[in-house]
Short mmCIF file of C-alpha atoms in Angstrom, two decimals:
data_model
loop_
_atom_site.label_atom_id
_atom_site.label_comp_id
_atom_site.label_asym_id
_atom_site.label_seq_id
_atom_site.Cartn_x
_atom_site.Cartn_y
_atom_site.Cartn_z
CA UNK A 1 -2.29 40.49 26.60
CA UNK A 2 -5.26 38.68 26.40
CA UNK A 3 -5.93 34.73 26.65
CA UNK A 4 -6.05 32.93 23.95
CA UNK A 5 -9.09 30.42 23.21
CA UNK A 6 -10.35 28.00 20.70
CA UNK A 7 -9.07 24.85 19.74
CA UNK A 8 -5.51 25.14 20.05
CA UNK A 9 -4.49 27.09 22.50
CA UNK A 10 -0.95 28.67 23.28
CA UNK A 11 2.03 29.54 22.10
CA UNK A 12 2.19 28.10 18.32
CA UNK A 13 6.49 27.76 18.39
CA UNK A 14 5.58 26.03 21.94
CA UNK A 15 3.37 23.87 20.45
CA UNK A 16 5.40 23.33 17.40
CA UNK A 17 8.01 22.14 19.53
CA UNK A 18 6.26 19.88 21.76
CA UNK A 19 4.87 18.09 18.66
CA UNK A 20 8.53 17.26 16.88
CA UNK A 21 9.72 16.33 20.12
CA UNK A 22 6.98 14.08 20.12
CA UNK A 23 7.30 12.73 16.67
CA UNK A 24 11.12 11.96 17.19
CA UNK A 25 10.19 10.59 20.47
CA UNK A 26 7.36 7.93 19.38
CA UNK A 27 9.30 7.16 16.09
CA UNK A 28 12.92 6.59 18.15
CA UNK A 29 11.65 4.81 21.09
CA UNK A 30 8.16 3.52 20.76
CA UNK A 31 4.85 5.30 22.07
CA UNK A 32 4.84 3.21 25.17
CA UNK A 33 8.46 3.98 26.13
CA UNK A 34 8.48 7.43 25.05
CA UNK A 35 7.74 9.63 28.71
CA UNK A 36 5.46 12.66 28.55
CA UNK A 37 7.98 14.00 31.07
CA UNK A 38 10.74 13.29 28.22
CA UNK A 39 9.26 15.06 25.52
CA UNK A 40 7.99 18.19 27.88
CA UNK A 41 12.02 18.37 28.56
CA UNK A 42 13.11 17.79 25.04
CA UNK A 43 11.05 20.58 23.87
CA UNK A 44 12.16 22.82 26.94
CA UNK A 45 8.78 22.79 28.69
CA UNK A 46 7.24 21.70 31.84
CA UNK A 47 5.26 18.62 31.51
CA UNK A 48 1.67 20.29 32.69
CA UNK A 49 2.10 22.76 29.69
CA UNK A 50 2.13 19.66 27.61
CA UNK A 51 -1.56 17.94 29.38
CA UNK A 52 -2.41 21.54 29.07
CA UNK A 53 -2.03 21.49 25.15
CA UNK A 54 -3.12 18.14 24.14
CA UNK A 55 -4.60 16.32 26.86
CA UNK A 56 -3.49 12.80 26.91
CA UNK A 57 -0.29 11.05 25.55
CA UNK A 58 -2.79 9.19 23.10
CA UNK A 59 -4.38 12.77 21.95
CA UNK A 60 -0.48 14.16 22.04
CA UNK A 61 -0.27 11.24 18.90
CA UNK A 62 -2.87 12.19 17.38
CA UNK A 63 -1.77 15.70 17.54
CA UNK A 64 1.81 14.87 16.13
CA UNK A 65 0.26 13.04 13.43
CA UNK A 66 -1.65 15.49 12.05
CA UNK A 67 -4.84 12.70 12.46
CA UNK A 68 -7.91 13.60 11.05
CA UNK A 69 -9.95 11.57 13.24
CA UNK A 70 -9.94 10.30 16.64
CA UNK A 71 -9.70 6.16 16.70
CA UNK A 72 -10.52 6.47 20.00
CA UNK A 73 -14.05 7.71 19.52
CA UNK A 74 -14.30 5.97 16.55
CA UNK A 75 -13.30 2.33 16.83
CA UNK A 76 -15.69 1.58 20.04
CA UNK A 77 -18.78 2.79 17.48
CA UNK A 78 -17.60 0.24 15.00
CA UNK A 79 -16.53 -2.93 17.00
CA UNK A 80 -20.19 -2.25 18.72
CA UNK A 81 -22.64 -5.24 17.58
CA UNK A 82 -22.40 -8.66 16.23
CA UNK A 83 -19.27 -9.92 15.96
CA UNK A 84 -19.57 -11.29 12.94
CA UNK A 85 -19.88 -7.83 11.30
CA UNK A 86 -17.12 -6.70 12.51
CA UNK A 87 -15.16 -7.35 9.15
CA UNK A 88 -17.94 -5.34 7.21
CA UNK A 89 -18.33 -2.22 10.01
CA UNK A 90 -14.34 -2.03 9.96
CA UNK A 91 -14.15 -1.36 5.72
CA UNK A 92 -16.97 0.83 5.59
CA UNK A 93 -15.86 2.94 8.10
CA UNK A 94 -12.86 2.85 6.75
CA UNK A 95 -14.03 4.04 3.75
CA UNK A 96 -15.89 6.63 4.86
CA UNK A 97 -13.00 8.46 6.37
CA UNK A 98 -10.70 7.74 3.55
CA UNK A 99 -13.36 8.84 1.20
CA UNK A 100 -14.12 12.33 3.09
CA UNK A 101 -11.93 15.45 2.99
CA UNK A 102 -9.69 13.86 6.01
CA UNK A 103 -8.42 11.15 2.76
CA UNK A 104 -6.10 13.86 2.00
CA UNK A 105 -4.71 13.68 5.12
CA UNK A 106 -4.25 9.34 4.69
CA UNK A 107 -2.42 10.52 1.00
CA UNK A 108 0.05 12.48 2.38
CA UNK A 109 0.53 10.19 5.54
CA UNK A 110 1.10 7.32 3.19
CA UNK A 111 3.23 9.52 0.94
CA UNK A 112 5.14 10.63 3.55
CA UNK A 113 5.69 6.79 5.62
CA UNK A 114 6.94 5.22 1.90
CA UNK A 115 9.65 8.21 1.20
CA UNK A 116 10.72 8.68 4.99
CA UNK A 117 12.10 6.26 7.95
CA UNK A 118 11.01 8.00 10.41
CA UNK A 119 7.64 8.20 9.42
CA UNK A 120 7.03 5.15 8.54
CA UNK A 121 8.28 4.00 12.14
CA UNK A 122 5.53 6.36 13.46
CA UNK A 123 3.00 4.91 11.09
CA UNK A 124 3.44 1.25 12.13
CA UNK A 125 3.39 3.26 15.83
CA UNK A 126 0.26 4.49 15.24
CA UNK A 127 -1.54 1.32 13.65
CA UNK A 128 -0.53 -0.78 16.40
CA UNK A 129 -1.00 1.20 19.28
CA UNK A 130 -4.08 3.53 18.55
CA UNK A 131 -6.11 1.33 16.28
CA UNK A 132 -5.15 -2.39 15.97
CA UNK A 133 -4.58 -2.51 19.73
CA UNK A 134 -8.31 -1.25 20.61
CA UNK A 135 -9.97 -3.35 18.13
CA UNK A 136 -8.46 -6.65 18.87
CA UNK A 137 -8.78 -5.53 22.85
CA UNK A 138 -12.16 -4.91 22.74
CA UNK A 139 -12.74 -8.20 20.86
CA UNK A 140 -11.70 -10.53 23.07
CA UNK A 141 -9.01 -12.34 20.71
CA UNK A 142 -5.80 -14.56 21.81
CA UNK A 143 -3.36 -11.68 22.98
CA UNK A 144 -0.60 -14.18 21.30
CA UNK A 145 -2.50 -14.35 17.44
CA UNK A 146 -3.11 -10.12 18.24
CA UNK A 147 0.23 -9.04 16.29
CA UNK A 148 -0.35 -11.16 13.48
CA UNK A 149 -3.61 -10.90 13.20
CA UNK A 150 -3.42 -7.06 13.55
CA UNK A 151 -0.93 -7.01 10.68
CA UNK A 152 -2.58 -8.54 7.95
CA UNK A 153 -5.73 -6.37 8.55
CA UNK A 154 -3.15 -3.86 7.87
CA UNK A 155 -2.02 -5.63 4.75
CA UNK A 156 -5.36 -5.24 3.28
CA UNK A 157 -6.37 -1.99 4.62
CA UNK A 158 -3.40 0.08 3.66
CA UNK A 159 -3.61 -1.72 0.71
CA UNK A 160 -7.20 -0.65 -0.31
CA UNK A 161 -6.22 3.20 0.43
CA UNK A 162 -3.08 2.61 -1.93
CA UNK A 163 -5.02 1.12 -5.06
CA UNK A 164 -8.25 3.59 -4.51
CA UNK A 165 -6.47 6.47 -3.45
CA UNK A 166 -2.90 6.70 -4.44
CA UNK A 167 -2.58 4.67 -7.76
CA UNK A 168 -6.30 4.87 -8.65
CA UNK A 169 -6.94 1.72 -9.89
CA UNK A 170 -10.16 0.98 -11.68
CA UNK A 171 -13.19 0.03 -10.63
CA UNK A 172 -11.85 0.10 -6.98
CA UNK A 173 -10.88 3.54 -7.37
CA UNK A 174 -14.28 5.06 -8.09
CA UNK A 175 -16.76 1.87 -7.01
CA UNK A 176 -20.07 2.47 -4.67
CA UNK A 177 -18.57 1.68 -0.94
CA UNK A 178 -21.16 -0.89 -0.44
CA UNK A 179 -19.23 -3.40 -3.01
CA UNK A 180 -15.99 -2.76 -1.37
CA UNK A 181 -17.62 -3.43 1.92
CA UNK A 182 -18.87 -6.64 0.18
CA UNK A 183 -16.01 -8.03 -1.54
CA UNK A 184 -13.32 -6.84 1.56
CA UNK A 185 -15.16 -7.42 4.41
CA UNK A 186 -15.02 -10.80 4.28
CA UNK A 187 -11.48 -10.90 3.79
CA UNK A 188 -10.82 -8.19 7.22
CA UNK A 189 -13.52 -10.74 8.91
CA UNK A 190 -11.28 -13.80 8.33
CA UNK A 191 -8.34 -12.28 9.70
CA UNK A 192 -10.00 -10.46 12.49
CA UNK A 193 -11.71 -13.77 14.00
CA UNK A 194 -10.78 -16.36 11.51
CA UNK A 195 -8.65 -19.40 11.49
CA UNK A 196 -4.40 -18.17 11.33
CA UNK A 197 -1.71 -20.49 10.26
CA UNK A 198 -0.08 -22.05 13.30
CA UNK B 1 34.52 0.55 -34.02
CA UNK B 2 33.56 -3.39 -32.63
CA UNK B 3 29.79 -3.96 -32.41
CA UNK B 4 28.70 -3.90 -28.47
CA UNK B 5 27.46 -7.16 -27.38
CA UNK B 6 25.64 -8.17 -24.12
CA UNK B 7 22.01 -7.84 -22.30
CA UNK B 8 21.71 -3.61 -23.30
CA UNK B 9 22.82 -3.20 -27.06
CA UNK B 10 22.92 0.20 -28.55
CA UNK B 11 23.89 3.89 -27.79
CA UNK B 12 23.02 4.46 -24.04
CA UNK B 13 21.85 7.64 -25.10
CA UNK B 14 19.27 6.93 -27.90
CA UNK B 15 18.12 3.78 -25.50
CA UNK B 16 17.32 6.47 -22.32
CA UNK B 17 15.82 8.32 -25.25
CA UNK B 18 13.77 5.09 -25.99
CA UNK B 19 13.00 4.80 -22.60
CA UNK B 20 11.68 8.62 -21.85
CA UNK B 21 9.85 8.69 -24.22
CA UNK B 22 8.12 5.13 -23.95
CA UNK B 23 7.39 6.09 -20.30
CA UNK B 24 5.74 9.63 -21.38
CA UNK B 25 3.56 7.89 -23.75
CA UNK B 26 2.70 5.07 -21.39
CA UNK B 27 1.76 6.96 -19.07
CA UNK B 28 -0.18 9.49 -20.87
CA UNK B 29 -2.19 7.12 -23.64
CA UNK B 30 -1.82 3.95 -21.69
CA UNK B 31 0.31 0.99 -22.83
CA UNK B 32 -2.52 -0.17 -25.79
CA UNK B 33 -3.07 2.94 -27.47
CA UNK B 34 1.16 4.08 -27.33
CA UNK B 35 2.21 3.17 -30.56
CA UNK B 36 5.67 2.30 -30.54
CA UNK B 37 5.50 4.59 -34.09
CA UNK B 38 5.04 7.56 -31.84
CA UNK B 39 7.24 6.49 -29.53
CA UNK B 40 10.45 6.23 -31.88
CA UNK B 41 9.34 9.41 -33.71
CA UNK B 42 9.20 11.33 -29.92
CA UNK B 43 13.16 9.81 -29.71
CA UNK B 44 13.75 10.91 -32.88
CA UNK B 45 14.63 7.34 -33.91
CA UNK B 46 13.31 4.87 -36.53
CA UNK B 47 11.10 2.71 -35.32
CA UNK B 48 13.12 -1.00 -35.84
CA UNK B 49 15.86 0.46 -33.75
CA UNK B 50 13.17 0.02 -31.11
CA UNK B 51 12.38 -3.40 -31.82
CA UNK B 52 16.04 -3.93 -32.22
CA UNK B 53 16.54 -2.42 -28.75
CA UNK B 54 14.00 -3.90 -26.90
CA UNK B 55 12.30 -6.46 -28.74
CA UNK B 56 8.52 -6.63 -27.85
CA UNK B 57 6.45 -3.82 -26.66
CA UNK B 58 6.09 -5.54 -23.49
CA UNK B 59 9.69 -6.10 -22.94
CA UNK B 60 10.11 -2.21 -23.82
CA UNK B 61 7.58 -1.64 -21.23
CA UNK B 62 9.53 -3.99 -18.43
CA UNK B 63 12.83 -1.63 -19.61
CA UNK B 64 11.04 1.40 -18.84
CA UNK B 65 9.64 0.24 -15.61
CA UNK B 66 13.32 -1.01 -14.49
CA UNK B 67 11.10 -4.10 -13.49
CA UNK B 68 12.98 -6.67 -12.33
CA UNK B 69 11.58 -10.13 -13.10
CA UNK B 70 9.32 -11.02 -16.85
CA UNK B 71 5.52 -11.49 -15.63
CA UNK B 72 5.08 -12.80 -19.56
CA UNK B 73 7.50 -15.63 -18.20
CA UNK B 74 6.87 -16.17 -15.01
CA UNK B 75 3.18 -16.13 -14.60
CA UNK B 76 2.61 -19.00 -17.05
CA UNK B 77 4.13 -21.14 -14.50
CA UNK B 78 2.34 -19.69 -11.67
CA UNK B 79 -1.33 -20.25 -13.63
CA UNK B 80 -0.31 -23.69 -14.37
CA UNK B 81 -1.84 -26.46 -11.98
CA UNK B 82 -5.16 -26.35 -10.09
CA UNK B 83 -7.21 -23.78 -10.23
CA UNK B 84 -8.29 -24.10 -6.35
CA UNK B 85 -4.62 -23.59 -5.98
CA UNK B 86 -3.93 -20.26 -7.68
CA UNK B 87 -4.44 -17.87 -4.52
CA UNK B 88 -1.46 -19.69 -2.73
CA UNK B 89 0.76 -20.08 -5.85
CA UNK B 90 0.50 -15.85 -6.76
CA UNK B 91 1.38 -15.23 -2.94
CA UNK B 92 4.16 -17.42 -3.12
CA UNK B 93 5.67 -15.95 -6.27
CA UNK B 94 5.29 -12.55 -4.76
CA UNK B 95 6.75 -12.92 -1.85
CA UNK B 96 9.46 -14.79 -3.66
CA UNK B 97 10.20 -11.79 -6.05
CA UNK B 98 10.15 -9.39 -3.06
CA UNK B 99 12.20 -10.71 -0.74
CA UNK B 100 14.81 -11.38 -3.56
CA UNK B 101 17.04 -8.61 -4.07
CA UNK B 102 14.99 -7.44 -7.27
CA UNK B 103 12.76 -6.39 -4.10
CA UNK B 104 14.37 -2.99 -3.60
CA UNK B 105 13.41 -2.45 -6.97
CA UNK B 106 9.77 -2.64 -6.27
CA UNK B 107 10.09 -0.61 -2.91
CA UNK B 108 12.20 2.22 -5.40
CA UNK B 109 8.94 1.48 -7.85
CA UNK B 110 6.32 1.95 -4.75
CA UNK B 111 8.01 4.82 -3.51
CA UNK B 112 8.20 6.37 -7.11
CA UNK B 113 4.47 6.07 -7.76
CA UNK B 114 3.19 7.45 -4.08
CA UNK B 115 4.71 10.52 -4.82
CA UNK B 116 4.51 11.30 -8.40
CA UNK B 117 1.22 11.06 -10.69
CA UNK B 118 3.11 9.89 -14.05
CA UNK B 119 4.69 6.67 -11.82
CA UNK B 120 1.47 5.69 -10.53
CA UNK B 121 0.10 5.70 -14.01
CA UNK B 122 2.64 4.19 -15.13
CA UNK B 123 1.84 1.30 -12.61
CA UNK B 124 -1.81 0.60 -12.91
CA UNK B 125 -1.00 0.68 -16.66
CA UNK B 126 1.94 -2.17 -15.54
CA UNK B 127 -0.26 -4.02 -13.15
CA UNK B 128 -3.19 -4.03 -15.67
CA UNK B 129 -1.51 -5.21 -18.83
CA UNK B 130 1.49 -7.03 -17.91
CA UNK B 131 0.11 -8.78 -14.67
CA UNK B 132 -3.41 -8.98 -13.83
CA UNK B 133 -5.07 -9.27 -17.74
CA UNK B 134 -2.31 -12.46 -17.94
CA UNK B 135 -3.42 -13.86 -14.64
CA UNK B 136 -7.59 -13.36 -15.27
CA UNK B 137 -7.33 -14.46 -19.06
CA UNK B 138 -5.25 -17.46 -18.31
CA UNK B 139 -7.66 -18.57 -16.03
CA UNK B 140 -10.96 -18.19 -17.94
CA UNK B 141 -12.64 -15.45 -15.52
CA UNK B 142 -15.77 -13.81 -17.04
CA UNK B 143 -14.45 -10.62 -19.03
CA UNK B 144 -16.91 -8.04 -17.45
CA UNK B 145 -15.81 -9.24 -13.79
CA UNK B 146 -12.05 -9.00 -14.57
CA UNK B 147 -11.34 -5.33 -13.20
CA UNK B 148 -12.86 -5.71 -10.44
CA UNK B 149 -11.45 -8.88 -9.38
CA UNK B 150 -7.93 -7.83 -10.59
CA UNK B 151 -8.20 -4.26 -8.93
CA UNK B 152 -9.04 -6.29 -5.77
CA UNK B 153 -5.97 -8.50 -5.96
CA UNK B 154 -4.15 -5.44 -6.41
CA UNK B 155 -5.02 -3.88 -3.04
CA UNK B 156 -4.08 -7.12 -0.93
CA UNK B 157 -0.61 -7.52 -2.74
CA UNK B 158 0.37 -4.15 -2.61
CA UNK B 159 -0.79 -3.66 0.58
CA UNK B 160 1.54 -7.04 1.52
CA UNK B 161 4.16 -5.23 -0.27
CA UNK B 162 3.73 -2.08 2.03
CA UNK B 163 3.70 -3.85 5.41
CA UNK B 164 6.29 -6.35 5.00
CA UNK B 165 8.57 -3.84 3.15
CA UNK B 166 7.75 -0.18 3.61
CA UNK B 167 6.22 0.83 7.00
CA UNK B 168 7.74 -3.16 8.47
CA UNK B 169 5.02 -4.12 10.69
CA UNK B 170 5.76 -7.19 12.64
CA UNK B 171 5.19 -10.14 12.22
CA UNK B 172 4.11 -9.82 8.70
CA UNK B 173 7.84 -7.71 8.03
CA UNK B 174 9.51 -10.73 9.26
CA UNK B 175 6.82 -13.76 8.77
CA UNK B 176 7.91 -17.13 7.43
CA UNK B 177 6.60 -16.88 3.45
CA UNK B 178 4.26 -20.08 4.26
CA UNK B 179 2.35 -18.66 7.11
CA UNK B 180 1.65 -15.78 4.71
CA UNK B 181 1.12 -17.95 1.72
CA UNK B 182 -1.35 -19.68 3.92
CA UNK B 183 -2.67 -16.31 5.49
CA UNK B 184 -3.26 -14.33 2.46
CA UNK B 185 -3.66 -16.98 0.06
CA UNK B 186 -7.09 -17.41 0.43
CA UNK B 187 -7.81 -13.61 0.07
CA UNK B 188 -6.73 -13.60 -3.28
CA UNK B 189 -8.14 -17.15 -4.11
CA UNK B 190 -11.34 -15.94 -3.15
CA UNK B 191 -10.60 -12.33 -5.22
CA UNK B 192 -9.69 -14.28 -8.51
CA UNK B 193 -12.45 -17.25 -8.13
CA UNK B 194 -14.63 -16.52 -5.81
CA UNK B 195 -18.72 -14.51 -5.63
CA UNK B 196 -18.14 -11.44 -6.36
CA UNK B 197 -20.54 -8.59 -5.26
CA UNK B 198 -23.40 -7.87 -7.83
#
């Protein structure tokens, strides 16, 4: 028998069953609650096999999501420079993901979260705890106004990948991503490091 | 045999008829160019038993969206007053019509159009003729900006409509209706009236 190599190594039913355990894990108890040690035993493995496969919890997510891209790689490059870009730097890269071969990806995670529980509870996982959480960390905003403000970036995000993507909307649907940037930025600005309702 | 009386006259048959066929051609030719000629003749019905039915075109097309509230009565009331105060008012009346129970309806209609093509046609052809050309015409918006500012008022409500109902992000799932009137208002305020990108 020879070793296997490449990018994802070991048994596929293993890994299979790591990542459901994983999924029903994060979406039952929360992705801070939910043990590596408790998913390694609800899938009938030791927990080094599961480091061994994915690396950290937060790559383990990632992993059970089937995410095309890492927001932990991603988000520091975009909440880099002026803060008062950050609204502009947040749609565009938005964009740019949604608008590559990964946006299939976003279509059937949305399509999936609206017709499913479950995944829907690991969607609003995975906003809060893998992106929303590292952008408002890294800039520096009230821990108290984080939640709400995290939300309704949400709100309009979700909301642009639903109208360009999913119900294909025109001129949103097919404009330039420079005049989304433009005309959302603003809006992601304001409730990144605007003024909230008490 | 007595005549039927009540809200939903008529043979239950030829009216789902009515309504299959009003939703193919809807969805196919758009709401303008479906003649309700064509319509009848695809139910094999004459076409003032479809007027008899149903009464306007619109209201045929509220029937065949199962939507639960008149936009042709209720956004009159919303345009009315100050124009600075428009944002607010459209958030309000959202929110009020979603967190009524006609709500589930427009989670049922959400969930519909993420995962079937003809739905979501059939709701950018609802959004853009029965909602956002009232809204933008009422309020005296240059014609050639009125996609793009009603396309961009679409992503923020839907995308309200997703977190607060669908994936249930707190706080927004669970917000007091001001703080989000006061929130998102200006978003859409700013959408409808605002500088647009060139």
């Amino acid at each position: 028998m020879t070793r296997r190599t490449g990018r994802r190594p070991g048994n596929p039913d293993t890994r299979e069953s790591i990542l459901d355990a994983a999924r029903a894990a994060f979406a039952e108890r929360g992705f801070d609650a939910a043990p590596i040690r408790g998913i390694a035993a609800a899938a009938g493995v030791d927990p080094a096999l599961v480091h061994h496969y994915f690396g950290s919890k937060d790559q383990l997510f990632l992993a059970a999501m089937n995410f095309p891209v890492d927001p932990g790689e991603m988000l520091p490059r975009v909440l880099a420079g002026d803060r008062d870009g950050v609204g502009e730097r947040l749609v565009r890269t938005f964009l740019s993901i949604w608008d590559s071969p990964a946006g299939s990806a976003g279509v059937a995670l949305l399509r999936s979260a609206v017709s499913n529980e479950w995944t829907a509870r690991l969607l609003r996982e995975f906003i809060t705890t893998q992106v929303l959480r590292r952008v408002l960390d890294q800039l520096d905003v009230a821990p108290a106004e984080l939640p709400l403000r995290g939300s309704l970036v949400a709100t309009q995000l979700i909301g642009l990948a639903m109208i360009r993507h999913v119900v294909r909307m025109e001129p949103v649907a097919s404009a330039d991503p420079e005049t989304l940037v433009a005309a959302i930025g603003p809006t992601i600005q304001r409730y990144v490091t605007g003024e909230l309702p008490a």
